[in-house]
Coordinates of C-alpha atoms in Angstrom, one line a residue:
E1417 CA -12.7 -27.3 -44.1
L1418 CA -10.0 -25.3 -45.9
I1419 CA -9.8 -25.6 -49.6
I1420 CA -6.0 -25.0 -50.2
T1421 CA -5.9 -25.6 -53.9
E1422 CA -8.1 -25.9 -56.9
Y1423 CA -5.5 -27.9 -58.8
C1424 CA -6.2 -31.6 -59.4
N1425 CA -4.6 -34.3 -61.5
F1426 CA -8.1 -35.8 -62.2
R1427 CA -11.0 -34.4 -64.2
C1428 CA -13.9 -36.2 -62.5
L1429 CA -17.1 -36.1 -64.4
Y1430 CA -19.1 -34.9 -61.4
C1431 CA -16.6 -32.3 -60.1
K1432 CA -18.0 -28.7 -60.0
K1433 CA -14.6 -27.3 -60.9
Q1434 CA -14.2 -29.6 -64.0
N1435 CA -16.5 -27.7 -66.3
H1436 CA -14.5 -24.5 -66.1
F1437 CA -11.0 -26.1 -65.8
D1438 CA -9.6 -24.7 -69.0
D1439 CA -11.3 -21.3 -68.8
R1440 CA -9.6 -19.9 -65.7
K1441 CA -6.3 -19.7 -63.8
I1442 CA -6.1 -22.4 -61.1
K1443 CA -6.1 -20.9 -57.6
Q1444 CA -3.9 -22.1 -54.8
M1445 CA -3.5 -20.6 -51.3
S1446 CA 0.0 -19.6 -50.3
L1447 CA 1.5 -21.1 -47.2
D1448 CA 1.2 -17.7 -45.5
E1449 CA -2.5 -17.5 -46.3
I1450 CA -3.1 -21.0 -45.0
K1451 CA -1.2 -20.2 -41.8
S1452 CA -3.3 -17.0 -41.4
A1453 CA -6.5 -19.0 -41.7
I1454 CA -5.3 -21.6 -39.1
D1455 CA -4.2 -18.8 -36.8
Y1456 CA -7.6 -17.1 -37.1
W1457 CA -9.5 -20.3 -36.4
C1458 CA -7.3 -21.2 -33.4
E1459 CA -7.3 -17.7 -31.9
G1460 CA -8.1 -18.1 -28.2
Q1461 CA -8.0 -21.8 -28.2
P1462 CA -7.1 -24.5 -30.8
I1463 CA -9.9 -25.9 -32.9
E1464 CA -10.7 -29.6 -32.6
N1465 CA -10.8 -30.5 -36.3
I1466 CA -9.6 -29.3 -39.6
R1467 CA -10.0 -30.8 -43.1
F1468 CA -7.7 -29.8 -46.0
S1469 CA -9.3 -30.3 -49.4
G1470 CA -9.2 -29.0 -52.9
G1471 CA -8.8 -29.9 -55.9
E1472 CA -6.2 -32.3 -54.7
P1473 CA -4.6 -31.1 -51.5
S1474 CA -1.8 -33.6 -51.6
L1475 CA -0.4 -31.8 -54.7
H1476 CA 0.0 -28.5 -52.8
K1477 CA 3.7 -27.8 -52.8
N1478 CA 3.6 -27.0 -49.0
I1479 CA 1.3 -29.8 -47.8
R1480 CA 3.9 -31.0 -45.3
E1481 CA 4.4 -27.6 -43.8
V1482 CA 0.6 -27.1 -43.7
V1483 CA 0.0 -30.2 -41.7
A1484 CA 2.9 -29.6 -39.4
Y1485 CA 1.7 -26.0 -38.8
A1486 CA -1.8 -27.2 -38.0
K1487 CA -0.5 -29.8 -35.5
A1488 CA 1.9 -27.2 -33.9
S1489 CA -1.1 -24.9 -33.6
G1490 CA -2.9 -27.4 -31.4
V1491 CA -5.4 -28.8 -33.9
K1492 CA -6.4 -32.2 -32.5
R1493 CA -7.7 -33.9 -35.6
I1494 CA -6.3 -33.2 -39.1
A1495 CA -8.0 -34.7 -42.1
I1496 CA -7.3 -34.6 -45.8
S1497 CA -9.8 -35.2 -48.6
T1498 CA -7.9 -36.8 -51.4
N1499 CA -8.3 -38.8 -54.6
G1500 CA -5.7 -41.2 -53.2
S1501 CA -3.4 -41.1 -56.2
N1502 CA -0.3 -39.7 -54.7
K1503 CA 2.7 -41.7 -53.5
I1504 CA 2.1 -43.8 -50.3
E1505 CA 5.3 -42.4 -48.9
L1506 CA 3.8 -38.9 -48.9
Y1507 CA 0.6 -40.1 -47.2
R1508 CA 2.7 -41.9 -44.5
E1509 CA 4.8 -38.8 -44.0
L1510 CA 1.7 -36.7 -43.5
I1511 CA 0.5 -39.2 -40.8
E1512 CA 3.8 -38.7 -39.0
L1513 CA 3.3 -35.0 -39.2
G1514 CA -0.2 -35.1 -37.7
V1515 CA -2.8 -36.3 -40.2
S1516 CA -5.3 -38.6 -38.4
D1517 CA -8.0 -39.0 -41.1
Y1518 CA -8.0 -39.5 -44.9
S1519 CA -11.2 -39.3 -46.9
I1520 CA -10.5 -40.9 -50.3
S1521 CA -12.7 -41.0 -53.4
L1522 CA -13.4 -44.4 -54.8
D1523 CA -16.2 -44.2 -57.4
G1524 CA -16.2 -47.8 -58.5
Y1525 CA -14.9 -51.2 -57.9
C1526 CA -13.1 -51.9 -61.2
A1527 CA -10.4 -50.0 -63.1
S1528 CA -12.5 -49.1 -66.1
D1529 CA -15.2 -47.4 -64.0
V1530 CA -12.8 -45.5 -61.7
E1531 CA -10.6 -44.4 -64.6
M1532 CA -13.6 -43.2 -66.7
I1533 CA -15.1 -41.2 -63.8
A1534 CA -11.7 -39.7 -63.0
G1535 CA -11.6 -38.3 -66.6
N1536 CA -10.0 -41.2 -68.3
V1537 CA -6.9 -41.2 -66.1
K1538 CA -5.3 -44.5 -66.9
G1539 CA -3.6 -46.7 -64.2
V1540 CA -4.9 -45.0 -61.1
F1541 CA -7.2 -47.7 -59.9
E1542 CA -4.4 -49.9 -58.7
I1543 CA -2.6 -47.0 -57.0
I1544 CA -5.7 -45.7 -55.2
T1545 CA -6.9 -49.1 -54.0
E1546 CA -3.4 -50.1 -52.7
N1547 CA -3.1 -46.7 -51.0
I1548 CA -6.5 -47.2 -49.3
R1549 CA -5.5 -50.7 -48.2
E1550 CA -2.2 -49.5 -46.7
L1551 CA -3.6 -46.3 -45.1
S1552 CA -6.5 -48.2 -43.5
K1553 CA -3.9 -50.1 -41.5
L1554 CA -2.3 -46.9 -40.3
T1555 CA -5.2 -44.4 -39.6
Y1556 CA -8.9 -43.7 -40.0
V1557 CA -9.9 -43.9 -43.7
T1558 CA -13.3 -43.0 -45.1
V1559 CA -14.1 -43.9 -48.7
G1560 CA -16.4 -41.5 -50.5
V1561 CA -18.5 -42.9 -53.4
V1562 CA -20.1 -40.3 -55.6
L1563 CA -23.1 -41.8 -57.4
T1564 CA -23.6 -40.8 -61.0
P1565 CA -25.7 -42.4 -63.7
D1566 CA -22.5 -44.1 -64.8
N1567 CA -21.7 -46.0 -61.6
V1568 CA -25.0 -46.3 -59.7
Q1569 CA -25.7 -49.8 -60.9
S1570 CA -22.5 -51.0 -59.2
T1571 CA -23.1 -49.3 -55.9
L1572 CA -23.3 -52.5 -53.8
D1573 CA -20.2 -53.9 -55.5
T1574 CA -18.3 -50.7 -54.8
I1575 CA -19.4 -50.8 -51.1
C1576 CA -18.4 -54.4 -50.7
F1577 CA -15.0 -53.7 -52.4
A1578 CA -14.3 -50.7 -50.2
D1579 CA -15.1 -52.8 -47.1
E1580 CA -12.7 -55.5 -48.2
L1581 CA -10.0 -52.8 -48.4
G1582 CA -10.3 -52.3 -44.6
V1583 CA -11.8 -48.8 -44.5
A1584 CA -13.4 -47.4 -41.3
D1585 CA -16.3 -45.7 -43.0
I1586 CA -18.0 -45.6 -46.4
R1587 CA -20.0 -42.5 -47.5
I1588 CA -22.4 -42.6 -50.4
I1589 CA -22.9 -39.2 -52.0
S1590 CA -25.2 -38.3 -54.9
A1591 CA -23.7 -36.0 -57.5
A1592 CA -25.6 -32.8 -56.9
Q1593 CA -25.6 -31.6 -60.5
Y1594 CA -27.9 -34.4 -61.6
N1595 CA -30.5 -32.8 -59.3
K1596 CA -33.0 -35.7 -59.7
P1597 CA -33.4 -39.1 -58.1
I1598 CA -31.3 -41.8 -59.7
E1599 CA -33.9 -44.4 -60.7
A1600 CA -31.6 -47.4 -60.2
L1601 CA -31.3 -46.8 -56.5
G1602 CA -34.7 -48.3 -56.0
Q1603 CA -33.5 -51.5 -57.7
I1604 CA -30.4 -52.1 -55.5

C-alpha cells in the first residue's frame, strides 16, 4: 500500500486524519516520489500487487500517470482505495490504464447515514452508489463498511444493499478509535 495523498474531500467521523485536518499542511507525494517508491519495490522483479490510498487517491493530480507507471513497471494487480465520489469517467480511465481493483467505502445504505458519516457531505450517496454499480460491471470491487456507533444498527441493511450493487466482496471493519466492543453487534 502506498499512501499518495492525505487530501480528501470527505471528513469521515472515524478517519484518523480527520481530527487534525485543520492543524497541519496536507501532505501529498510528488509523481517523482511515487515513481521512486514503485522503482524500489520492483527492483529485481515486479511486485504482484500495489494499492494506492490516501486520503482520497483519485484526487491526486497525477493519478493517471501513477497508475500508468505502475502498469509499465510490471505490477500485475493495481488497486485503489477510494471513497467513490469522483467522476465515473476517471474511474473508467484508470481501469483502461491498469487498475484491476477498487475498494470503495460505503458506510450505510441510505443517503442520510452516508452523508453524515462522510462529514455532512451532501449529495454523495447517489454518486457513490451509482459508481459502485457501474464499476462492479467492469472490474473487481470491494465495499468497505466501517462500523461506528452511528451505523452499527444498520449493518445487515448495508451489507444487503452493497450486495445488490453487484460488488465482489464486502469487508466489515470496526472503527479502531472506539476501542471497545459495539454492543449492538450481538443483536444483529
